[in-house]
mmCIF file of C-alpha atoms and ligand atoms in Angstrom:
data_model
loop_
_atom_site.group_PDB
_atom_site.id
_atom_site.type_symbol
_atom_site.label_atom_id
_atom_site.label_comp_id
_atom_site.label_asym_id
_atom_site.label_seq_id
_atom_site.Cartn_x
_atom_site.Cartn_y
_atom_site.Cartn_z
ATOM 1 C CA MET A 1 -10.915 4.594 -11.043
ATOM 2 C CA LYS A 2 -7.643 3.480 -12.273
ATOM 3 C CA LYS A 3 -7.539 0.020 -14.177
ATOM 4 C CA HIS A 4 -5.168 -2.150 -12.656
ATOM 5 C CA LEU A 5 -3.663 -5.704 -13.072
ATOM 6 C CA PRO A 6 -4.928 -7.422 -9.943
ATOM 7 C CA ASP A 7 -2.109 -9.960 -9.946
ATOM 8 C CA GLN A 8 0.668 -7.659 -10.258
ATOM 9 C CA ALA A 9 -0.927 -5.668 -7.476
ATOM 10 C CA ILE A 10 -1.047 -8.658 -5.346
ATOM 11 C CA ARG A 11 2.678 -9.131 -5.817
ATOM 12 C CA GLU A 12 3.599 -5.461 -5.408
ATOM 13 C CA ILE A 13 2.356 -6.035 -1.509
ATOM 14 C CA GLN A 14 5.440 -7.355 0.100
ATOM 15 C CA HIS A 15 6.089 -7.295 4.129
ATOM 16 C CA PHE A 16 9.324 -8.820 5.463
ATOM 17 C CA GLY A 17 9.760 -11.077 8.713
ATOM 18 C CA GLU A 18 11.456 -9.493 11.476
ATOM 19 C CA GLU A 19 15.007 -10.790 10.581
ATOM 20 C CA GLY A 20 14.507 -9.553 6.822
ATOM 21 C CA GLY A 21 12.661 -12.776 6.049
ATOM 22 C CA VAL A 22 10.907 -12.946 2.497
ATOM 23 C CA VAL A 23 7.484 -13.546 4.262
ATOM 24 C CA PRO A 24 6.145 -11.728 7.313
ATOM 25 C CA VAL A 25 5.957 -13.262 10.825
ATOM 26 C CA ILE A 26 2.665 -14.186 12.416
ATOM 27 C CA ASP A 27 1.773 -11.550 15.292
ATOM 28 C CA VAL A 28 -0.315 -13.696 17.565
ATOM 29 C CA ALA A 29 -0.676 -11.159 20.308
ATOM 30 C CA ALA A 30 -4.140 -10.503 21.525
ATOM 31 C CA THR A 31 -3.002 -7.162 23.153
ATOM 32 C CA SER A 32 -0.424 -4.556 22.426
ATOM 33 C CA THR A 33 1.485 -2.731 25.054
ATOM 34 C CA PHE A 34 1.358 1.157 25.355
ATOM 35 C CA LEU A 35 4.454 3.030 26.728
ATOM 36 C CA ASP A 36 2.292 6.079 27.696
ATOM 37 C CA PRO A 37 -1.221 5.288 29.361
ATOM 38 C CA GLN A 38 -2.681 8.503 27.930
ATOM 39 C CA ASP A 39 -2.193 7.094 24.352
ATOM 40 C CA MET A 40 -4.459 4.103 25.286
ATOM 41 C CA GLU A 41 -7.170 6.496 26.634
ATOM 42 C CA ARG A 42 -6.727 8.510 23.252
ATOM 43 C CA THR A 43 -6.838 5.534 20.961
ATOM 44 C CA PHE A 44 -10.167 4.351 22.901
ATOM 45 C CA SER A 45 -11.722 7.845 22.510
ATOM 46 C CA GLY A 46 -10.628 8.021 18.956
ATOM 47 C CA ASP A 47 -8.369 10.946 19.341
ATOM 48 C CA LEU A 48 -5.360 8.721 18.252
ATOM 49 C CA HIS A 49 -5.438 6.500 15.143
ATOM 50 C CA GLY A 50 -2.870 3.889 13.877
ATOM 51 C CA CYS A 51 -2.214 2.134 17.366
ATOM 52 C CA TYR A 52 -2.731 -1.597 17.906
ATOM 53 C CA LEU A 53 -4.638 -2.146 21.109
ATOM 54 C CA TYR A 54 -6.302 -5.452 21.122
ATOM 55 C CA SER A 55 -6.502 -7.988 18.230
ATOM 56 C CA ARG A 56 -10.294 -7.875 18.091
ATOM 57 C CA HIS A 57 -9.960 -4.252 16.853
ATOM 58 C CA SER A 58 -6.919 -4.830 14.851
ATOM 59 C CA ASN A 59 -4.080 -6.928 14.164
ATOM 60 C CA PRO A 60 -0.686 -6.687 12.128
ATOM 61 C CA THR A 61 -0.971 -10.007 10.476
ATOM 62 C CA VAL A 62 -4.641 -9.677 9.708
ATOM 63 C CA ASN A 63 -3.936 -5.942 8.152
ATOM 64 C CA PHE A 64 -1.109 -7.483 5.977
ATOM 65 C CA PHE A 65 -3.781 -9.868 4.594
ATOM 66 C CA GLY A 66 -6.214 -6.910 4.253
ATOM 67 C CA GLN A 67 -3.799 -4.905 2.386
ATOM 68 C CA LYS A 68 -3.469 -7.826 -0.445
ATOM 69 C CA ILE A 69 -7.164 -8.179 -0.488
ATOM 70 C CA ALA A 70 -7.350 -4.290 -1.042
ATOM 71 C CA ALA A 71 -4.759 -4.459 -3.812
ATOM 72 C CA MET A 72 -6.603 -7.381 -5.627
ATOM 73 C CA GLU A 73 -9.891 -5.532 -5.434
ATOM 74 C CA ASN A 74 -8.633 -2.085 -6.357
ATOM 75 C CA ALA A 75 -10.157 -0.887 -2.961
ATOM 76 C CA GLU A 76 -8.885 1.701 -0.646
ATOM 77 C CA ALA A 77 -8.891 -0.816 2.190
ATOM 78 C CA ALA A 78 -10.126 -4.508 3.334
ATOM 79 C CA LEU A 79 -10.612 -6.377 6.309
ATOM 80 C CA GLY A 80 -10.477 -10.074 6.969
ATOM 81 C CA VAL A 81 -13.072 -11.607 8.903
ATOM 82 C CA ALA A 82 -14.155 -15.021 10.390
ATOM 83 C CA SER A 83 -16.246 -16.209 7.341
ATOM 84 C CA GLY A 84 -18.008 -15.320 4.255
ATOM 85 C CA MET A 85 -21.060 -15.057 6.271
ATOM 86 C CA ALA A 86 -19.487 -12.864 8.763
ATOM 87 C CA ALA A 87 -18.435 -10.519 5.892
ATOM 88 C CA ILE A 88 -22.096 -10.192 4.582
ATOM 89 C CA ALA A 89 -23.884 -10.108 8.095
ATOM 90 C CA CYS A 90 -21.168 -7.265 9.382
ATOM 91 C CA THR A 91 -21.451 -5.250 6.193
ATOM 92 C CA ILE A 92 -25.212 -5.276 6.144
ATOM 93 C CA ASP A 93 -25.256 -4.682 10.179
ATOM 94 C CA GLN A 94 -23.067 -1.615 9.744
ATOM 95 C CA LEU A 95 -25.087 -0.095 6.758
ATOM 96 C CA THR A 96 -28.641 -0.876 8.526
ATOM 97 C CA ARG A 97 -28.193 0.121 12.388
ATOM 98 C CA GLU A 98 -31.259 2.019 12.043
ATOM 99 C CA GLY A 99 -33.276 -0.249 9.980
ATOM 100 C CA GLY A 100 -33.980 0.076 6.420
ATOM 101 C CA HIS A 101 -34.697 -1.974 3.334
ATOM 102 C CA ILE A 102 -32.554 -4.074 0.906
ATOM 103 C CA ILE A 103 -32.906 -4.967 -2.590
ATOM 104 C CA SER A 104 -31.334 -8.292 -3.228
ATOM 105 C CA SER A 105 -31.013 -10.458 -5.991
ATOM 106 C CA ARG A 106 -33.302 -13.478 -5.908
ATOM 107 C CA THR A 107 -30.575 -16.065 -6.808
ATOM 108 C CA VAL A 108 -28.198 -15.522 -3.930
ATOM 109 C CA TYR A 109 -26.526 -18.167 -2.039
ATOM 110 C CA GLY A 110 -28.712 -20.138 0.475
ATOM 111 C CA GLY A 111 -27.090 -19.107 3.416
ATOM 112 C CA THR A 112 -27.417 -15.218 2.475
ATOM 113 C CA TYR A 113 -31.060 -15.989 1.742
ATOM 114 C CA ALA A 114 -31.733 -17.227 4.950
ATOM 115 C CA LEU A 115 -30.041 -14.420 6.645
ATOM 116 C CA PHE A 116 -32.163 -12.025 4.617
ATOM 117 C CA HIS A 117 -35.131 -13.897 4.753
ATOM 118 C CA ASN A 118 -35.112 -15.169 8.384
ATOM 119 C CA ILE A 119 -32.776 -12.885 10.460
ATOM 120 C CA LEU A 120 -33.003 -9.432 9.226
ATOM 121 C CA PRO A 121 -36.355 -8.788 9.171
ATOM 122 C CA SER A 122 -36.659 -9.588 12.767
ATOM 123 C CA ARG A 123 -33.875 -6.751 13.235
ATOM 124 C CA GLY A 124 -36.035 -4.354 11.643
ATOM 125 C CA VAL A 125 -34.579 -4.696 8.101
ATOM 126 C CA LYS A 126 -36.862 -5.255 5.190
ATOM 127 C CA VAL A 127 -35.587 -7.277 2.066
ATOM 128 C CA SER A 128 -37.128 -7.452 -1.429
ATOM 129 C CA PHE A 129 -35.850 -10.034 -3.629
ATOM 130 C CA VAL A 130 -36.099 -8.986 -7.221
ATOM 131 C CA ASP A 131 -34.475 -10.270 -10.800
ATOM 132 C CA ILE A 132 -31.327 -8.345 -10.272
ATOM 133 C CA ASN A 133 -30.845 -7.586 -13.962
ATOM 134 C CA ASP A 134 -34.402 -6.042 -14.444
ATOM 135 C CA PRO A 135 -33.795 -2.227 -13.767
ATOM 136 C CA SER A 136 -37.482 -1.696 -13.779
ATOM 137 C CA ALA A 137 -38.225 -4.399 -11.104
ATOM 138 C CA ILE A 138 -35.484 -2.572 -9.062
ATOM 139 C CA GLU A 139 -36.792 0.710 -9.711
ATOM 140 C CA GLN A 140 -40.218 -0.411 -8.641
ATOM 141 C CA ALA A 141 -38.884 -2.013 -5.400
ATOM 142 C CA ILE A 142 -36.940 1.281 -4.422
ATOM 143 C CA THR A 143 -38.392 2.830 -1.374
ATOM 144 C CA SER A 144 -37.607 5.804 1.017
ATOM 145 C CA GLU A 145 -36.113 3.453 3.258
ATOM 146 C CA THR A 146 -33.858 1.319 0.601
ATOM 147 C CA LYS A 147 -30.393 1.482 1.499
ATOM 148 C CA ILE A 148 -28.589 -1.296 -0.194
ATOM 149 C CA ILE A 149 -28.617 -3.116 -3.639
ATOM 150 C CA TYR A 150 -27.058 -6.718 -3.082
ATOM 151 C CA THR A 151 -25.886 -8.979 -5.736
ATOM 152 C CA GLU A 152 -23.401 -11.702 -6.374
ATOM 153 C CA THR A 153 -21.175 -11.383 -9.450
ATOM 154 C CA LEU A 154 -21.898 -14.716 -10.620
ATOM 155 C CA SER A 155 -24.864 -16.427 -8.663
ATOM 156 C CA ASN A 156 -24.453 -19.486 -6.366
ATOM 157 C CA PRO A 157 -25.414 -21.968 -8.105
ATOM 158 C CA LEU A 158 -27.355 -20.512 -11.307
ATOM 159 C CA LEU A 159 -24.244 -18.704 -12.567
ATOM 160 C CA ASN A 160 -26.558 -15.647 -13.148
ATOM 161 C CA ALA A 161 -24.266 -12.913 -14.272
ATOM 162 C CA SER A 162 -24.981 -9.441 -12.661
ATOM 163 C CA ASP A 163 -24.943 -6.493 -15.071
ATOM 164 C CA ILE A 164 -22.630 -4.687 -12.412
ATOM 165 C CA PRO A 165 -22.448 -1.436 -14.386
ATOM 166 C CA MET A 166 -26.204 -0.961 -14.636
ATOM 167 C CA LEU A 167 -26.594 -1.820 -10.883
ATOM 168 C CA ALA A 168 -23.917 0.962 -10.090
ATOM 169 C CA ALA A 169 -25.801 3.414 -12.070
ATOM 170 C CA LEU A 170 -28.972 2.816 -10.232
ATOM 171 C CA SER A 171 -27.360 2.989 -6.888
ATOM 172 C CA LYS A 172 -25.796 6.097 -7.629
ATOM 173 C CA LYS A 173 -28.976 7.664 -8.922
ATOM 174 C CA HIS A 174 -30.795 6.777 -5.807
ATOM 175 C CA SER A 175 -27.971 7.275 -3.306
ATOM 176 C CA LEU A 176 -27.631 3.463 -2.394
ATOM 177 C CA LYS A 177 -24.589 1.253 -1.675
ATOM 178 C CA LEU A 178 -24.161 -1.564 -3.997
ATOM 179 C CA ILE A 179 -22.556 -4.661 -2.425
ATOM 180 C CA VAL A 180 -21.093 -7.410 -4.570
ATOM 181 C CA ASP A 181 -20.470 -10.964 -3.461
ATOM 182 C CA ASN A 182 -17.334 -11.630 -5.749
ATOM 183 C CA THR A 183 -16.826 -15.044 -4.133
ATOM 184 C CA PHE A 184 -16.935 -16.898 -7.407
ATOM 185 C CA THR A 185 -14.913 -14.699 -9.310
ATOM 186 C CA PRO A 186 -11.575 -13.256 -7.374
ATOM 187 C CA LEU A 187 -9.425 -11.707 -9.946
ATOM 188 C CA LEU A 188 -11.896 -12.438 -12.897
ATOM 189 C CA VAL A 189 -14.226 -9.348 -12.003
ATOM 190 C CA LYS A 190 -13.302 -6.095 -10.302
ATOM 191 C CA PRO A 191 -16.571 -4.957 -9.192
ATOM 192 C CA LEU A 192 -15.249 -1.854 -7.463
ATOM 193 C CA GLU A 193 -13.925 -0.869 -10.658
ATOM 194 C CA LEU A 194 -17.200 -1.297 -12.392
ATOM 195 C CA GLY A 195 -18.975 0.887 -9.667
ATOM 196 C CA ALA A 196 -19.853 -1.348 -6.878
ATOM 197 C CA ASP A 197 -19.203 0.379 -3.308
ATOM 198 C CA ILE A 198 -18.369 -2.661 -1.243
ATOM 199 C CA VAL A 199 -17.043 -6.352 -2.116
ATOM 200 C CA VAL A 200 -17.418 -9.016 0.185
ATOM 201 C CA HIS A 201 -15.668 -12.484 -0.223
ATOM 202 C CA SER A 202 -15.959 -16.015 1.247
ATOM 203 C CA CYS A 203 -12.185 -16.788 1.349
ATOM 204 C CA THR A 204 -13.133 -20.216 2.448
ATOM 205 C CA LYS A 205 -13.420 -20.846 -1.366
ATOM 206 C CA PHE A 206 -11.158 -20.075 -4.264
ATOM 207 C CA ILE A 207 -8.876 -17.743 -2.074
ATOM 208 C CA SER A 208 -7.869 -20.518 0.363
ATOM 209 C CA GLY A 209 -7.957 -22.958 -2.378
ATOM 210 C CA ALA A 210 -7.518 -25.885 0.054
ATOM 211 C CA SER A 211 -10.864 -26.379 1.632
ATOM 212 C CA ASP A 212 -9.181 -26.343 5.075
ATOM 213 C CA LEU A 213 -10.453 -23.128 6.773
ATOM 214 C CA ILE A 214 -13.244 -20.704 6.917
ATOM 215 C CA ALA A 215 -12.599 -17.191 6.470
ATOM 216 C CA GLY A 216 -14.045 -13.912 4.684
ATOM 217 C CA ALA A 217 -13.004 -10.472 3.759
ATOM 218 C CA ILE A 218 -14.825 -6.998 2.920
ATOM 219 C CA ALA A 219 -13.343 -4.442 0.565
ATOM 220 C CA GLY A 220 -14.353 -0.754 0.119
ATOM 221 C CA ASP A 221 -13.502 2.647 1.045
ATOM 222 C CA GLN A 222 -11.249 3.471 4.214
ATOM 223 C CA GLU A 223 -13.927 5.213 5.894
ATOM 224 C CA PHE A 224 -16.283 2.161 5.735
ATOM 225 C CA ILE A 225 -13.425 -0.280 6.580
ATOM 226 C CA ASN A 226 -12.696 1.653 9.503
ATOM 227 C CA SER A 227 -16.323 2.104 10.761
ATOM 228 C CA LEU A 228 -16.545 -1.777 10.879
ATOM 229 C CA ILE A 229 -13.805 -1.672 13.699
ATOM 230 C CA ASP A 230 -14.851 1.350 15.528
ATOM 231 C CA VAL A 231 -14.832 0.591 19.405
ATOM 232 C CA ASN A 232 -18.289 2.139 19.976
ATOM 233 C CA ASN A 233 -20.174 1.275 16.625
ATOM 234 C CA GLY A 234 -18.179 -1.215 14.666
ATOM 235 C CA ALA A 235 -20.081 -4.363 13.727
ATOM 236 C CA VAL A 236 -17.023 -6.413 13.378
ATOM 237 C CA MET A 237 -15.386 -4.943 16.559
ATOM 238 C CA LEU A 238 -18.448 -5.163 18.780
ATOM 239 C CA THR A 239 -20.120 -8.626 17.313
ATOM 240 C CA GLY A 240 -16.714 -10.038 17.074
ATOM 241 C CA PRO A 241 -16.164 -12.396 14.058
ATOM 242 C CA VAL A 242 -12.665 -11.245 13.571
ATOM 243 C CA MET A 243 -9.987 -13.271 11.591
ATOM 244 C CA ASP A 244 -7.428 -15.161 13.435
ATOM 245 C CA PRO A 245 -3.995 -13.905 12.462
ATOM 246 C CA LYS A 246 -2.886 -17.760 11.782
ATOM 247 C CA ILE A 247 -5.492 -17.857 9.245
ATOM 248 C CA ALA A 248 -4.526 -14.727 7.816
ATOM 249 C CA HIS A 249 -0.850 -15.664 7.427
ATOM 250 C CA GLU A 250 -2.189 -18.674 5.559
ATOM 251 C CA LEU A 251 -4.260 -16.749 3.223
ATOM 252 C CA TYR A 252 -1.780 -13.931 2.876
ATOM 253 C CA MET A 253 0.651 -16.472 1.407
ATOM 254 C CA ARG A 254 -2.080 -18.142 -0.947
ATOM 255 C CA LEU A 255 -3.066 -14.992 -2.471
ATOM 256 C CA ASP A 256 0.529 -14.992 -4.322
ATOM 257 C CA HIS A 257 -0.540 -18.091 -6.276
ATOM 258 C CA LEU A 258 -4.306 -17.242 -6.775
ATOM 259 C CA PRO A 259 -3.650 -15.814 -10.310
ATOM 260 C CA ILE A 260 -2.183 -19.261 -11.169
ATOM 261 C CA ARG A 261 -4.713 -21.151 -9.474
ATOM 262 C CA MET A 262 -7.750 -19.115 -10.908
ATOM 263 C CA LYS A 263 -6.219 -19.553 -14.353
ATOM 264 C CA ALA A 264 -5.978 -23.376 -14.068
ATOM 265 C CA HIS A 265 -9.235 -23.759 -12.824
ATOM 266 C CA SER A 266 -10.568 -21.634 -15.655
ATOM 267 C CA GLU A 267 -8.654 -23.584 -18.216
ATOM 268 C CA VAL A 268 -10.103 -27.185 -17.075
ATOM 269 C CA ALA A 269 -13.580 -25.967 -16.531
ATOM 270 C CA GLN A 270 -13.750 -24.220 -19.921
ATOM 271 C CA PHE A 271 -12.435 -27.566 -21.548
ATOM 272 C CA LEU A 272 -14.871 -29.773 -19.618
ATOM 273 C CA ALA A 273 -17.893 -27.301 -20.384
ATOM 274 C CA GLU A 274 -17.012 -27.570 -23.995
ATOM 275 C CA LYS A 275 -16.812 -31.167 -24.212
ATOM 276 C CA MET A 276 -20.070 -31.517 -22.166
ATOM 277 C CA GLN A 277 -21.849 -29.137 -24.707
ATOM 278 C CA SER A 278 -20.656 -31.186 -27.488
ATOM 279 C CA LYS A 279 -22.402 -34.192 -25.954
ATOM 280 C CA ASN A 280 -25.702 -31.924 -25.874
ATOM 281 C CA LEU A 281 -25.555 -31.836 -22.133
ATOM 282 C CA LYS A 282 -27.448 -28.969 -20.495
ATOM 283 C CA VAL A 283 -24.127 -27.181 -19.168
ATOM 284 C CA ILE A 284 -24.116 -23.461 -18.064
ATOM 285 C CA TYR A 285 -20.552 -22.178 -17.888
ATOM 286 C CA PRO A 286 -19.713 -18.304 -17.994
ATOM 287 C CA GLY A 287 -16.982 -19.170 -20.771
ATOM 288 C CA LEU A 288 -19.559 -20.431 -23.101
ATOM 289 C CA SER A 289 -21.393 -18.181 -25.720
ATOM 290 C CA SER A 290 -24.496 -19.953 -24.932
ATOM 291 C CA HIS A 291 -24.447 -18.634 -21.438
ATOM 292 C CA PRO A 292 -27.909 -16.794 -20.991
ATOM 293 C CA GLN A 293 -26.183 -13.559 -19.784
ATOM 294 C CA SER A 294 -22.978 -13.601 -21.949
ATOM 295 C CA GLU A 295 -23.484 -10.204 -22.785
ATOM 296 C CA TYR A 296 -23.144 -8.979 -19.179
ATOM 297 C CA ILE A 297 -20.142 -11.619 -18.985
ATOM 298 C CA ASN A 298 -18.359 -9.762 -21.832
ATOM 299 C CA LYS A 299 -19.003 -6.518 -20.139
ATOM 300 C CA THR A 300 -17.585 -7.462 -16.801
ATOM 301 C CA PHE A 301 -14.916 -10.115 -16.740
ATOM 302 C CA SER A 302 -11.508 -8.942 -17.847
ATOM 303 C CA GLY A 303 -10.882 -12.132 -19.524
ATOM 304 C CA ASP A 304 -7.055 -12.344 -18.091
ATOM 305 C CA PHE A 305 -8.151 -15.263 -15.846
ATOM 306 C CA GLY A 306 -10.749 -17.142 -17.840
ATOM 307 C CA HIS A 307 -14.133 -17.574 -16.676
ATOM 308 C CA GLY A 308 -13.716 -19.462 -13.557
ATOM 309 C CA GLY A 309 -14.094 -22.852 -11.913
ATOM 310 C CA ILE A 310 -17.695 -23.290 -11.608
ATOM 311 C CA LEU A 311 -20.283 -25.099 -14.053
ATOM 312 C CA THR A 312 -23.573 -26.458 -13.586
ATOM 313 C CA LEU A 313 -25.083 -29.503 -15.353
ATOM 314 C CA GLU A 314 -28.980 -29.741 -15.654
ATOM 315 C CA CYS A 315 -29.514 -33.572 -15.084
ATOM 316 C CA GLU A 316 -33.619 -33.137 -15.234
ATOM 317 C CA ASP A 317 -34.393 -34.720 -11.841
ATOM 318 C CA SER A 318 -32.784 -35.312 -8.536
ATOM 319 C CA GLU A 319 -32.366 -39.103 -9.029
ATOM 320 C CA LYS A 320 -30.496 -38.606 -12.315
ATOM 321 C CA ALA A 321 -28.110 -35.889 -10.749
ATOM 322 C CA ARG A 322 -27.349 -38.175 -7.649
ATOM 323 C CA VAL A 323 -26.712 -41.354 -10.024
ATOM 324 C CA LEU A 324 -24.228 -39.184 -12.093
ATOM 325 C CA ALA A 325 -22.467 -37.586 -9.105
ATOM 326 C CA THR A 326 -22.102 -41.150 -7.433
ATOM 327 C CA LYS A 327 -20.672 -42.661 -10.499
ATOM 328 C CA LEU A 328 -18.224 -39.699 -11.031
ATOM 329 C CA GLN A 329 -17.117 -39.827 -7.572
ATOM 330 C CA GLN A 330 -16.595 -43.610 -7.793
ATOM 331 C CA GLU A 331 -14.481 -42.910 -11.139
ATOM 332 C CA LYS A 332 -12.536 -40.303 -9.020
ATOM 333 C CA PHE A 333 -13.496 -37.667 -11.292
ATOM 334 C CA GLY A 334 -14.304 -35.733 -8.078
ATOM 335 C CA LEU A 335 -15.860 -35.748 -4.515
ATOM 336 C CA TYR A 336 -19.337 -35.401 -3.715
ATOM 337 C CA ALA A 337 -19.187 -32.408 -1.141
ATOM 338 C CA VAL A 338 -20.333 -28.771 -0.735
ATOM 339 C CA SER A 339 -18.277 -25.847 -1.089
ATOM 340 C CA LEU A 340 -16.136 -24.891 -3.868
ATOM 341 C CA GLY A 341 -12.770 -23.321 -5.164
ATOM 342 C CA PHE A 342 -10.808 -26.669 -3.808
ATOM 343 C CA ALA A 343 -7.826 -28.036 -5.919
ATOM 344 C CA ARG A 344 -9.915 -31.036 -6.572
ATOM 345 C CA THR A 345 -13.482 -31.026 -8.148
ATOM 346 C CA LEU A 346 -16.453 -30.849 -5.842
ATOM 347 C CA MET A 347 -19.908 -31.855 -7.024
ATOM 348 C CA SER A 348 -23.124 -31.266 -5.177
ATOM 349 C CA CYS A 349 -27.034 -31.078 -5.760
ATOM 350 C CA SER A 350 -27.588 -27.603 -4.628
ATOM 351 C CA ALA A 351 -31.556 -27.436 -4.446
ATOM 352 C CA LYS A 352 -31.546 -29.755 -1.421
ATOM 353 C CA SER A 353 -28.009 -28.493 0.105
ATOM 354 C CA THR A 354 -26.443 -25.181 -0.165
ATOM 355 C CA SER A 355 -29.839 -23.584 -1.540
ATOM 356 C CA SER A 356 -32.275 -25.773 0.451
ATOM 357 C CA GLU A 357 -32.834 -22.570 2.627
ATOM 358 C CA ILE A 358 -34.806 -21.000 -0.338
ATOM 359 C CA PRO A 359 -38.387 -21.996 -0.339
ATOM 360 C CA GLU A 360 -39.289 -24.625 -3.028
ATOM 361 C CA GLN A 361 -41.598 -22.485 -4.956
ATOM 362 C CA GLU A 362 -38.990 -19.753 -4.977
ATOM 363 C CA ARG A 363 -36.370 -22.273 -6.095
ATOM 364 C CA LYS A 364 -38.878 -23.190 -9.033
ATOM 365 C CA GLU A 365 -39.527 -19.634 -10.083
ATOM 366 C CA ILE A 366 -35.872 -18.750 -10.545
ATOM 367 C CA GLY A 367 -35.126 -22.030 -12.371
ATOM 368 C CA LEU A 368 -33.121 -23.836 -9.448
ATOM 369 C CA SER A 369 -34.493 -27.281 -10.073
ATOM 370 C CA ASP A 370 -33.633 -30.636 -8.030
ATOM 371 C CA GLY A 371 -31.543 -31.926 -11.027
ATOM 372 C CA LEU A 372 -29.008 -29.027 -11.033
ATOM 373 C CA LEU A 373 -25.536 -30.468 -10.445
ATOM 374 C CA ARG A 374 -23.107 -27.869 -9.488
ATOM 375 C CA MET A 375 -19.575 -28.754 -10.068
ATOM 376 C CA SER A 376 -16.660 -26.810 -8.969
ATOM 377 C CA ILE A 377 -13.781 -28.031 -11.126
ATOM 378 C CA GLY A 378 -10.582 -28.377 -9.795
ATOM 379 C CA PHE A 379 -7.196 -28.406 -11.537
ATOM 380 C CA CYS A 380 -5.469 -31.512 -9.952
ATOM 381 C CA GLY A 381 -4.424 -33.803 -12.771
ATOM 382 C CA ASN A 382 -4.959 -33.769 -16.608
ATOM 383 C CA LYS A 383 -7.867 -32.008 -18.215
ATOM 384 C CA GLU A 384 -8.298 -34.903 -21.016
ATOM 385 C CA ALA A 385 -7.970 -37.703 -18.430
ATOM 386 C CA MET A 386 -10.778 -36.150 -16.548
ATOM 387 C CA TRP A 387 -12.757 -35.874 -19.570
ATOM 388 C CA GLU A 388 -12.203 -39.687 -20.234
ATOM 389 C CA LYS A 389 -13.469 -40.338 -16.848
ATOM 390 C CA PHE A 390 -16.515 -38.350 -17.366
ATOM 391 C CA GLU A 391 -17.189 -39.899 -20.884
ATOM 392 C CA LYS A 392 -16.771 -43.468 -19.511
ATOM 393 C CA VAL A 393 -19.541 -42.472 -16.838
ATOM 394 C CA LEU A 394 -21.704 -41.033 -19.408
ATOM 395 C CA SER A 395 -21.397 -44.248 -21.475
ATOM 396 C CA THR A 396 -23.030 -46.135 -18.477
ATOM 397 C CA LEU A 397 -25.898 -44.165 -18.122
HETATM 398 N N1 PLP B 1 -21.241 -16.170 -0.562
HETATM 399 C C1 PLP B 1 -21.208 -17.172 -1.384
HETATM 400 C C2 PLP B 1 -21.566 -16.796 -2.863
HETATM 401 C C3 PLP B 1 -21.293 -18.369 -0.769
HETATM 402 O O1 PLP B 1 -21.039 -19.480 -1.755
HETATM 403 C C4 PLP B 1 -20.947 -18.793 0.481
HETATM 404 C C5 PLP B 1 -20.686 -20.202 0.939
HETATM 405 O O2 PLP B 1 -21.077 -21.129 0.252
HETATM 406 C C6 PLP B 1 -20.758 -17.608 1.332
HETATM 407 C C7 PLP B 1 -20.974 -16.607 0.969
HETATM 408 C C8 PLP B 1 -20.650 -17.875 2.913
HETATM 409 O O3 PLP B 1 -19.375 -18.265 3.000
HETATM 410 P P1 PLP B 1 -18.600 -18.878 4.297
HETATM 411 O O4 PLP B 1 -18.874 -20.277 4.216
HETATM 412 O O5 PLP B 1 -17.323 -18.573 4.378
HETATM 413 O O6 PLP B 1 -19.154 -18.216 5.476
#
C-alpha cells in the first residue's frame, strides 16, 4: 500500500458549496427525487449504483465526510455512523451474520467488552479475550469458526500498544479480518497501511475535539463499506444508526484542523508525562521510552503527530486517585469527566467508570487497578502553567 501523509490527504479533499462556497452546503434531504421511476426500482434491485434514494442509505454530506476519513486512513472508502459503538457493532454484525468466533484483545474499552461479552454470545457469536500481543495465545484460540481479530491501536485506558503488523500477518495466515479501533490515535497510526482490514473510530473523541457530539466512522475497502448500506443485508442500512448530515458537516470541517490539534495534544501530553516521570510518578505515556511496549510504538507510530493526548497515572488506590483528581479540578487543571479528545483536560478513574463493565477479577488480571487515573490532556492554555498547577497540587498530597 502506498504510504501517504494523512494531513495532506485530508486537505486534498475539497467540495464546493452550491455557489462556489469554500465549504459544501449541508444536504439535509431525507429522500431524493428520481426523474425516471424505473431508476428507483433498479436502485432498489441493485442494478443501478450511485443514486441517492433515502438518507438512511446514503447522503451527500455524510459521503463527503466519509471521503475525508478514507483519505486520513488511506482507505478505499469510509462511512460515518451515529457513534463509535455503532461503528463497532455494525462492523461485527456485517462480518458475523451467520455466527462465528472473534478473538479480541483483553484490554478493550469497557463498552466494547460489554458488547462482546454480554450481547454477541446471545446472537451466536463467541468471543475469546486474549493477550493480543501474544501470537501463540492467538493461534491457540483460533478455531474453524474464527472470523475476526479485534484490537485497539492504543487500548483504553491501559494504553497497551498493539503490534499491528504481527496481527495482520496472523490474520492473513488464517484468512481472518483484522479490525482495529483507532480512536486514541487518529493520524498518529495508520492501521490499514500496517495490514489491518478495517478501522473503526469513535469520532466523539479527538476527531470532534469539542465533546459536543456523538459520532463514529468505519473505514475499509469499497466492497465492505458498500455491504454496510446494502438494502437487503447492510447492518447500517437495516439497523439504522446512520450519521446525521449536520453532524457530518461539523466533523468534515473539523477534520481540517485535526492535524494541528493532534500535534498540540501530543506536545502538552509529552511535556507533562516527562515532568511527572521526573517526579517519580507512575506515568504511562506512549511517548516515553519507559512505555512497556515502546518497541511496538516505534514500529506503528509515524512520529509526525507525536504520541497523542492520553496518559495514565497509577495512584495506588481509588481514594488517592479521587483526591488527586478533585484537587486538580479545583485548581482548574482539568475536569473530572469521562470521554477524551476534548480541547481541555479530562480526567477519570477508569476501573469504576468506563471500564466498570469488565469484571473485577479480569480487571485485576490485565492490571487495571482502581487507582488508575486516565487523563486526556487538552491543549488549552500554556503547558508550563499546567505543570505549575499540577506541582502545586502534588505539594499538598
Ligand atoms: N472505542 C473506544 C476506544 C472508546 O474509548 C469509545 C468510547 O469511549 C468507543 C469506542 C465508543 O464510542 P462512542 O461513545 O462514540 O460510541
